[in-house]
Coordinates of C-alpha atoms in Angstrom, one line a residue:
M1 CA 141.2 2.9 25.4
I2 CA 137.3 2.9 24.9
S3 CA 137.6 -1.2 24.8
L4 CA 139.4 -1.6 28.1
D5 CA 137.5 0.9 30.0
Y6 CA 134.2 -1.0 28.9
R7 CA 135.8 -4.3 29.8
K8 CA 136.5 -3.1 33.3
W9 CA 133.2 -1.4 33.9
I10 CA 131.6 -4.6 33.0
K11 CA 133.9 -6.4 35.3
E12 CA 133.1 -4.1 38.2
H13 CA 129.3 -5.1 38.0
Q14 CA 130.2 -8.7 40.0
N15 CA 127.2 -9.2 42.2
T16 CA 125.0 -11.9 44.0
Y17 CA 122.5 -12.3 41.1
Y18 CA 125.0 -13.5 38.3
S19 CA 128.8 -14.2 38.3
I20 CA 131.1 -12.6 35.6
N21 CA 134.1 -14.5 34.6
E22 CA 136.6 -13.7 32.1
I23 CA 137.2 -16.9 30.0
S24 CA 139.8 -15.1 27.3
D25 CA 141.0 -11.8 26.7
N26 CA 137.9 -11.4 24.3
T27 CA 135.5 -13.1 26.1
I28 CA 133.5 -12.5 29.1
E29 CA 130.9 -14.8 30.8
L30 CA 128.1 -13.9 32.9
K31 CA 126.2 -17.1 34.3
T32 CA 123.2 -17.6 36.4
D33 CA 121.4 -20.9 37.2
Y34 CA 119.1 -20.2 34.7
G35 CA 121.2 -18.7 31.7
I36 CA 124.7 -17.9 30.1
S37 CA 125.0 -14.5 28.7
T38 CA 128.4 -14.4 26.3
I39 CA 130.0 -11.0 25.8
Q40 CA 132.7 -11.2 22.6
F41 CA 134.7 -8.2 21.7
T42 CA 136.4 -8.5 18.2
D43 CA 139.1 -5.8 17.0
I44 CA 138.4 -4.6 13.7
D45 CA 141.5 -2.3 12.4
E46 CA 141.0 0.7 15.0
S47 CA 137.5 -0.2 16.2
T48 CA 135.6 -2.9 18.2
L49 CA 132.8 -5.1 17.6
V50 CA 131.0 -6.2 20.7
E51 CA 128.4 -9.3 20.6
F52 CA 125.8 -9.9 23.1
T53 CA 124.4 -13.5 23.5
I54 CA 121.9 -15.2 25.8
I55 CA 121.3 -18.5 26.1
S56 CA 118.5 -20.1 28.1
L57 CA 119.6 -23.2 30.2
K58 CA 115.8 -24.6 30.4
D59 CA 115.7 -25.2 26.5
E60 CA 119.3 -24.1 24.9
S61 CA 117.6 -21.4 23.0
I62 CA 118.6 -18.0 22.1
K63 CA 116.9 -15.5 24.3
F64 CA 119.0 -12.5 23.2
Y65 CA 121.2 -11.5 20.7
L66 CA 122.9 -8.2 19.3
H67 CA 126.1 -6.6 17.9
F68 CA 127.2 -3.1 18.0
E69 CA 130.5 -1.1 17.3
L70 CA 131.9 0.2 20.4
K71 CA 132.0 4.0 19.7
D72 CA 130.0 5.6 22.6
I73 CA 130.5 4.3 26.0
D74 CA 127.0 5.3 27.5
H75 CA 125.2 3.6 24.7
A76 CA 126.9 0.5 25.5
K77 CA 126.5 0.6 29.2
Q78 CA 122.8 0.8 28.3
L79 CA 122.9 -1.9 26.2
Y80 CA 124.7 -4.1 28.9
Q81 CA 121.9 -3.4 31.1
E82 CA 119.2 -4.3 29.0
M83 CA 121.0 -7.7 28.1
A84 CA 121.7 -8.0 32.2
D85 CA 118.3 -7.3 32.5
S86 CA 117.0 -10.0 30.1
L87 CA 119.4 -12.6 31.5
L88 CA 117.8 -12.1 35.1
K89 CA 114.4 -12.3 33.7
L90 CA 115.0 -16.0 32.9
K91 CA 114.7 -16.8 36.9
E92 CA 111.4 -16.2 36.2
E93 CA 110.9 -18.7 33.5
K94 CA 113.3 -21.5 34.7
T95 CA 110.5 -23.6 35.6
L96 CA 109.1 -25.9 32.6
Q97 CA 105.8 -24.8 32.2
V98 CA 103.5 -27.4 30.8
L99 CA 99.9 -27.0 29.8
L100 CA 97.7 -30.0 29.8
S101 CA 94.2 -29.8 27.8
C102 CA 91.5 -32.4 26.9
S103 CA 87.7 -31.2 25.6
A104 CA 86.4 -29.5 29.1
G105 CA 89.6 -29.7 31.3
L106 CA 88.4 -31.6 34.1
T107 CA 90.0 -34.8 33.3
T108 CA 93.5 -33.4 32.6
S109 CA 93.0 -30.7 36.1
M110 CA 93.1 -33.7 37.9
F111 CA 96.2 -35.4 36.3
A112 CA 97.8 -32.0 36.3
E113 CA 97.6 -32.2 40.4
N114 CA 98.9 -35.9 40.1
L115 CA 102.0 -34.5 37.7
N116 CA 102.6 -31.7 39.8
D117 CA 102.7 -34.0 43.3
H118 CA 105.2 -36.1 41.4
A119 CA 107.5 -33.5 40.0
K120 CA 107.6 -31.8 43.6
M121 CA 108.5 -35.5 44.9
L122 CA 111.3 -35.9 42.5
G123 CA 112.9 -32.5 42.8
L124 CA 111.8 -31.2 39.1
D125 CA 111.4 -28.1 38.2
M126 CA 108.4 -28.7 36.2
H127 CA 104.7 -27.2 36.7
F128 CA 101.8 -28.4 35.1
E129 CA 98.3 -26.6 34.4
A130 CA 95.2 -27.7 32.7
V131 CA 92.6 -26.0 30.3
P132 CA 89.7 -26.8 28.0
Y133 CA 91.0 -27.2 24.3
L134 CA 88.9 -23.8 23.7
N135 CA 91.5 -21.9 25.6
I136 CA 94.7 -23.2 24.3
Y137 CA 95.8 -20.4 21.5
Q138 CA 94.8 -17.7 24.7
E139 CA 97.2 -19.4 27.3
A140 CA 99.7 -21.1 25.0
E141 CA 102.1 -18.3 25.1
K142 CA 103.0 -18.8 28.8
Y143 CA 103.8 -22.1 28.3
D144 CA 106.6 -24.2 27.0
V145 CA 105.1 -27.7 26.5
I146 CA 101.7 -28.1 25.4
L147 CA 100.1 -31.6 26.2
L148 CA 96.8 -32.9 24.5
A149 CA 95.0 -35.5 25.8
P150 CA 94.3 -38.5 23.4
Q151 CA 90.8 -37.6 22.7
I152 CA 91.6 -34.4 21.2
G153 CA 94.9 -35.9 19.5
Y154 CA 93.0 -34.7 16.3
M155 CA 94.4 -31.3 16.8
L156 CA 97.9 -32.0 17.2
N157 CA 99.2 -31.1 13.6
R158 CA 97.2 -28.1 13.5
L159 CA 98.6 -26.9 16.8
Q160 CA 102.2 -27.9 15.8
E161 CA 101.5 -25.9 12.7
S162 CA 100.1 -22.9 14.4
L163 CA 102.5 -22.9 17.7
T164 CA 105.9 -23.3 15.9
D165 CA 108.0 -22.2 18.8
K166 CA 106.4 -24.4 21.3
Q167 CA 106.8 -28.3 21.8
V168 CA 103.3 -29.6 21.2
L169 CA 102.9 -33.5 22.0
Q170 CA 99.8 -35.7 22.5
I171 CA 99.9 -37.9 25.9
P172 CA 100.4 -41.5 25.4
T173 CA 97.2 -43.1 25.5
N174 CA 98.1 -45.8 28.1
A175 CA 100.0 -43.5 30.5
F176 CA 96.8 -41.2 30.1
A177 CA 94.1 -43.8 30.8
S178 CA 96.2 -44.9 34.0
Y179 CA 97.3 -41.5 35.0
D180 CA 100.6 -42.9 35.1
S181 CA 102.6 -39.4 36.1
L182 CA 106.0 -41.0 36.1
S183 CA 105.6 -41.9 32.5
V184 CA 104.3 -38.7 31.4
I185 CA 107.2 -37.2 33.0
N186 CA 109.8 -39.3 31.4
F187 CA 107.7 -38.8 28.1
I188 CA 108.2 -34.9 28.1
N189 CA 111.8 -35.2 29.1
D190 CA 112.7 -37.8 26.2
E191 CA 110.6 -35.6 23.6
L192 CA 112.6 -32.1 24.9
K193 CA 115.8 -33.9 24.4
K194 CA 114.9 -34.5 20.8
Y195 CA 113.7 -31.4 20.4
K196 CA 116.9 -29.7 21.5
V197 CA 119.2 -31.7 19.1
K198 CA 116.7 -30.8 16.2
D199 CA 118.7 -28.6 13.4
K200 CA 116.5 -25.8 12.8
K201 CA 118.5 -24.1 10.7
E202 CA 117.5 -23.7 7.1
S203 CA 119.3 -23.2 4.1
V204 CA 119.3 -19.4 2.5
I205 CA 117.5 -19.1 -0.7
C206 CA 117.6 -15.9 -2.4
H207 CA 114.9 -15.5 -5.3
C208 CA 116.4 -12.0 -6.4
Q209 CA 118.0 -13.5 -9.4
E210 CA 119.1 -10.3 -11.0
S211 CA 122.7 -9.5 -11.1
T212 CA 123.8 -6.3 -9.7
K213 CA 127.1 -4.8 -9.1
S214 CA 125.5 -2.7 -6.2
S215 CA 126.3 -3.4 -2.5
I216 CA 122.6 -3.8 -1.1
L217 CA 122.1 -4.1 2.6
S218 CA 118.6 -5.4 3.5
L219 CA 117.2 -5.2 6.7
V220 CA 113.6 -6.6 8.0
M221 CA 111.7 -5.7 11.5
M222 CA 109.2 -8.1 12.7
P223 CA 107.9 -7.4 16.1
N224 CA 105.3 -10.2 18.0
T225 CA 103.9 -10.3 21.4
A226 CA 106.8 -11.7 22.8
Q227 CA 110.1 -10.2 21.2
T228 CA 111.3 -8.1 18.3
R229 CA 113.5 -9.8 15.4
T230 CA 115.7 -8.0 13.1
Y231 CA 117.0 -10.0 10.1
Y232 CA 119.7 -8.4 7.7
R233 CA 121.4 -9.6 4.8
L234 CA 124.1 -7.8 2.8
Y235 CA 124.2 -8.6 -0.5
K236 CA 127.0 -8.1 -3.3
G237 CA 125.5 -8.8 -6.9
N238 CA 122.9 -11.6 -6.1
A239 CA 125.2 -13.3 -3.4
I240 CA 124.6 -12.8 0.6
I241 CA 127.9 -12.0 1.7
D242 CA 126.7 -11.5 5.1
S243 CA 123.4 -12.1 7.3
N244 CA 122.3 -12.3 11.0
L245 CA 119.4 -12.2 13.3
I246 CA 119.1 -9.7 16.0
I247 CA 116.8 -10.8 19.2
K248 CA 115.5 -8.6 21.7
P249 CA 112.4 -8.1 23.9
S250 CA 111.5 -4.5 22.3
F251 CA 112.5 -2.6 19.5
D252 CA 114.3 0.9 19.3
I253 CA 115.1 3.0 16.5
Y254 CA 119.0 2.9 17.6
D255 CA 119.1 -1.0 16.9
L256 CA 119.1 -0.2 13.3
Y257 CA 122.2 2.3 13.8
D258 CA 123.7 -0.6 15.8
I259 CA 123.2 -3.1 12.9
I260 CA 124.4 -0.6 10.3
D261 CA 127.3 0.6 12.3
T262 CA 128.6 -3.1 12.8
I263 CA 128.0 -4.0 9.0
L264 CA 130.0 -0.8 7.8
L265 CA 132.7 -1.8 10.5
K266 CA 133.0 -5.1 8.8
H267 CA 132.1 -4.3 4.9
S268 CA 133.3 -0.6 4.3
H269 CA 131.1 0.1 1.4
I270 CA 127.5 -0.1 1.1
D271 CA 125.6 1.6 -2.0
L272 CA 121.8 1.5 -0.9
I273 CA 120.3 0.7 2.7
G274 CA 116.6 -1.2 2.3
I275 CA 114.5 -1.2 5.4
A276 CA 111.6 -2.8 5.7
I277 CA 109.1 -2.2 8.7
P278 CA 106.1 -2.6 10.2
G279 CA 103.3 0.4 10.0
I280 CA 102.4 3.3 7.4
V281 CA 105.0 4.4 5.1
D282 CA 103.8 7.2 2.9
E283 CA 104.9 8.8 -0.6
T284 CA 108.1 10.4 1.3
E285 CA 109.2 7.1 3.0
K286 CA 108.2 8.7 6.4
M287 CA 107.0 5.8 9.0
R288 CA 104.3 6.3 10.9
Y289 CA 103.7 3.9 14.1
L290 CA 99.9 3.9 14.4
E291 CA 100.4 2.7 17.8
Y292 CA 102.0 5.7 19.0
Q293 CA 99.2 8.2 17.9
E294 CA 100.1 9.2 14.4
D295 CA 104.2 9.7 15.5
E296 CA 106.4 10.1 12.4
V297 CA 109.9 8.6 12.4
D298 CA 111.8 9.9 9.3
I299 CA 114.0 7.0 8.8
K300 CA 115.1 7.9 5.5
N301 CA 116.1 11.5 6.0
E302 CA 117.9 10.8 9.4
F303 CA 119.8 7.8 8.2
E304 CA 120.8 9.2 5.1
K305 CA 122.2 12.2 6.7
H306 CA 123.8 10.1 9.2
Y307 CA 125.2 7.7 6.9
G308 CA 125.6 9.4 3.8
I309 CA 124.1 6.3 2.1
E310 CA 120.6 6.3 0.1
I311 CA 117.9 4.7 2.2
L312 CA 114.9 3.2 0.8
V313 CA 112.2 2.3 3.5
S314 CA 108.9 0.2 2.7
N315 CA 106.3 -1.6 4.6
N316 CA 107.5 -5.0 5.8
V317 CA 104.1 -6.7 4.1
N318 CA 104.8 -4.7 0.7
A319 CA 108.1 -6.0 0.8
A320 CA 106.4 -9.6 1.3
V321 CA 104.0 -9.4 -1.9
M322 CA 107.1 -8.4 -3.7
G323 CA 109.4 -11.7 -2.4
F324 CA 106.5 -13.8 -3.1
S325 CA 106.0 -12.4 -6.5
L326 CA 109.6 -13.1 -7.1
E327 CA 109.1 -16.9 -5.9
H328 CA 105.8 -16.9 -8.2
P329 CA 106.2 -15.1 -11.4
E330 CA 103.2 -16.6 -12.8
Y331 CA 101.0 -14.1 -11.1
S332 CA 100.4 -10.8 -11.7
N333 CA 97.9 -9.4 -9.2
I334 CA 98.7 -10.9 -5.6
L335 CA 97.5 -10.5 -2.0
F336 CA 99.9 -11.2 1.0
H337 CA 97.8 -11.2 4.2
S338 CA 99.6 -11.2 7.5
Q339 CA 98.0 -11.8 10.7
P340 CA 100.5 -12.6 13.2
F341 CA 99.7 -14.7 16.1
G342 CA 97.4 -13.3 18.7
Y343 CA 96.5 -10.0 16.5
R344 CA 93.0 -8.2 16.6
A345 CA 94.1 -7.4 13.2
G346 CA 96.6 -7.9 10.3
G347 CA 97.8 -6.2 7.2
Q348 CA 98.1 -6.7 3.5
G349 CA 100.5 -6.3 0.8
I350 CA 98.6 -5.7 -2.5
M351 CA 100.2 -6.1 -6.2
I352 CA 98.4 -5.1 -9.2
D353 CA 100.1 -5.7 -12.5
K354 CA 103.5 -6.8 -10.8
K355 CA 103.2 -3.4 -9.1
I356 CA 102.9 -2.7 -5.2
V357 CA 99.9 -0.7 -4.6
K358 CA 100.6 1.9 -1.9
G359 CA 97.6 4.4 -1.9
R360 CA 97.5 8.0 -0.5
E361 CA 99.9 8.2 2.3
G362 CA 100.8 4.5 2.3
L363 CA 97.1 3.2 3.5
S364 CA 96.6 0.6 1.0
G365 CA 96.7 -2.9 3.0
E366 CA 95.7 -1.2 6.4
I367 CA 92.9 -3.3 7.1
K368 CA 92.5 -2.5 10.8
F369 CA 90.2 0.5 10.0
F370 CA 87.5 -1.5 8.7
V371 CA 87.9 -5.0 10.4
E372 CA 87.0 -3.5 13.7
R373 CA 83.6 -1.9 12.4
M374 CA 82.6 -5.1 10.9
Q375 CA 79.6 -7.2 11.8
L376 CA 81.8 -10.0 13.3
S377 CA 80.2 -13.0 15.4
D378 CA 82.0 -11.4 18.5
K379 CA 84.6 -9.3 19.8
L380 CA 88.2 -9.1 18.2
D381 CA 89.4 -9.7 21.4
N382 CA 87.8 -13.2 22.0
L383 CA 87.9 -14.3 17.9
R384 CA 91.6 -13.9 17.9
W385 CA 92.0 -16.9 20.2
T386 CA 90.2 -19.7 19.0
Q387 CA 90.4 -21.5 15.5
Q388 CA 87.1 -20.5 14.3
G389 CA 87.4 -17.2 15.5
A390 CA 90.9 -16.6 13.7
L391 CA 89.4 -18.2 10.5
E392 CA 86.3 -15.7 10.4
L393 CA 88.8 -13.0 11.2
V394 CA 91.3 -14.0 8.2
C395 CA 88.2 -14.2 5.5
A396 CA 86.3 -10.9 6.9
S397 CA 89.8 -9.5 6.3
L398 CA 90.4 -10.9 2.9
L399 CA 86.8 -10.6 1.3
P400 CA 86.8 -6.9 0.4
S401 CA 90.4 -7.2 -1.3
L402 CA 88.8 -10.3 -3.4
C403 CA 86.4 -8.6 -4.7
I404 CA 88.0 -5.2 -5.4
V405 CA 91.3 -6.4 -6.6
A406 CA 90.3 -9.9 -7.4
P407 CA 93.9 -11.3 -7.3
Q408 CA 95.2 -14.5 -9.1
A409 CA 96.8 -15.5 -5.6
V410 CA 96.6 -14.9 -2.0
A411 CA 99.8 -15.7 0.5
I412 CA 98.5 -16.1 4.3
R413 CA 101.0 -16.0 6.8
S414 CA 98.4 -16.9 9.7
P415 CA 99.6 -19.1 12.1
M416 CA 96.3 -20.0 13.5
T417 CA 94.8 -20.9 9.9
P418 CA 97.3 -23.2 8.1
D419 CA 94.7 -25.0 6.3
M420 CA 93.9 -23.0 3.0
N421 CA 90.9 -25.5 2.2
E422 CA 89.1 -24.3 5.0
I423 CA 89.6 -20.4 4.1
K424 CA 88.7 -21.6 0.6
K425 CA 85.4 -23.3 1.9
K426 CA 84.4 -20.2 3.8
L427 CA 85.0 -17.8 1.3
S428 CA 82.9 -19.9 -1.3
S429 CA 79.8 -19.1 0.7
F430 CA 80.5 -15.5 0.0
I431 CA 82.1 -15.6 -3.8
P432 CA 81.5 -18.3 -6.2
E433 CA 84.5 -20.8 -6.1
Y434 CA 85.2 -20.2 -9.8
Y435 CA 86.3 -16.8 -8.9
L436 CA 88.6 -17.7 -5.9
P437 CA 92.4 -17.3 -6.5
E438 CA 95.0 -19.8 -5.6
F439 CA 95.7 -19.8 -1.8
Y440 CA 99.0 -20.5 0.0
F441 CA 100.2 -20.8 3.6
I442 CA 103.3 -19.0 4.4
K443 CA 104.8 -20.5 7.5
E444 CA 107.6 -18.1 7.7
A445 CA 107.6 -14.3 6.4
S446 CA 110.8 -13.1 6.7
P447 CA 112.8 -14.6 3.6
Y448 CA 109.9 -13.0 1.4
M449 CA 110.3 -9.7 3.2
L450 CA 114.0 -9.9 2.9
D451 CA 113.8 -10.9 -0.9
G452 CA 111.1 -8.2 -1.3
I453 CA 113.1 -5.4 0.0
T454 CA 116.2 -6.5 -1.8
K455 CA 114.1 -6.2 -5.3
L456 CA 112.8 -2.8 -4.6
C457 CA 116.3 -1.6 -3.7
I458 CA 117.5 -3.1 -7.0
D459 CA 114.7 -1.4 -9.0
Y460 CA 115.7 1.8 -7.2
L461 CA 119.1 1.4 -8.4
D462 CA 117.9 0.4 -12.0
K463 CA 116.4 3.9 -12.3

């Protein structure tokens, strides 16, 4: 009955902002000129699973995805409103935003004006702006496509590695030299078509080779400046029997309840739930969000009381260092440094003698407390937006740990510093190269975090 009431409630929301169409008995579609939201209902036993998916028509990317068990009508209405708000916000993103850049920005500024004139004349929903190359990183988040002038084409590979969710292109030399706006517009459209059809899915490789009869649910939360991504995998033995990615503009503790409820609806038994989350996790596995003035969230006890299932909570970078060690068993002492794009300071997972170092109250690896007080060449807010600044931040963060821990290997998740030779060269001005460890660039950290939290769960069950 609650399912029918909810569907009826949704259909009553027909308005001028979006159309609501009943595609089938189990599918409702919300549509605007900028995006499509699909609401899928799946009946399982006497319960109903609801899935929300928003696809942007601009680039066909998934902007929002979640699923939940329909059992609390008020909560379901709240989630619907959050989804509808996200759909309507796509109107603000409907225009393809293109950022041009050259050495000083003067040449591309004039070219951007010509491109805007041509786009308007052709009736295209495209807008062009220009900045000097020193400001690319700071401005990139606002744009869909980054266009480099030929004279800074040497930056192409670096920017493609750093801005993995953007289309980064070099303007064809002939078109740039002749200010051929039409050729550049056609070039962008052709490249976007190629970009859309690329299969970005990667095969799932699990490095947890230990066999266990237990059923383990592993969850990893990774927030960034644009959205929060929550990855999960359900393991039975060393096989992955369910996995997915939840995408939302923000994170709420109730998102974890929705994920677990949904999985329990499909898979009735779970022995242990492992949760890898950013922030400080103390000895009792209480979660402390520093950005919320030391507020504590006792995820372990709250969730154990609610579900009657044992919960293991870990800092996500600690999980990452464990996951990296599974891929590289040849190392006993490892440092995993995470510096998310645009962040003032990162965090570190530390492993010594194959064991994660958490420290008192889980403080190990919280480098923000000392980086902000180091003698740097500029303020953190300025350093984080340039290549050289990000390099300085990462090396300043690594230096104390390299001297104290002396790891054999360092894994670095820092999109703006993909060149490990650069890091090694800068650090060798402080530490003799003989003592430096092996450096590994980590493009995507979530697989390591998932492997790591699963391994921690297996070790916990073995005890």
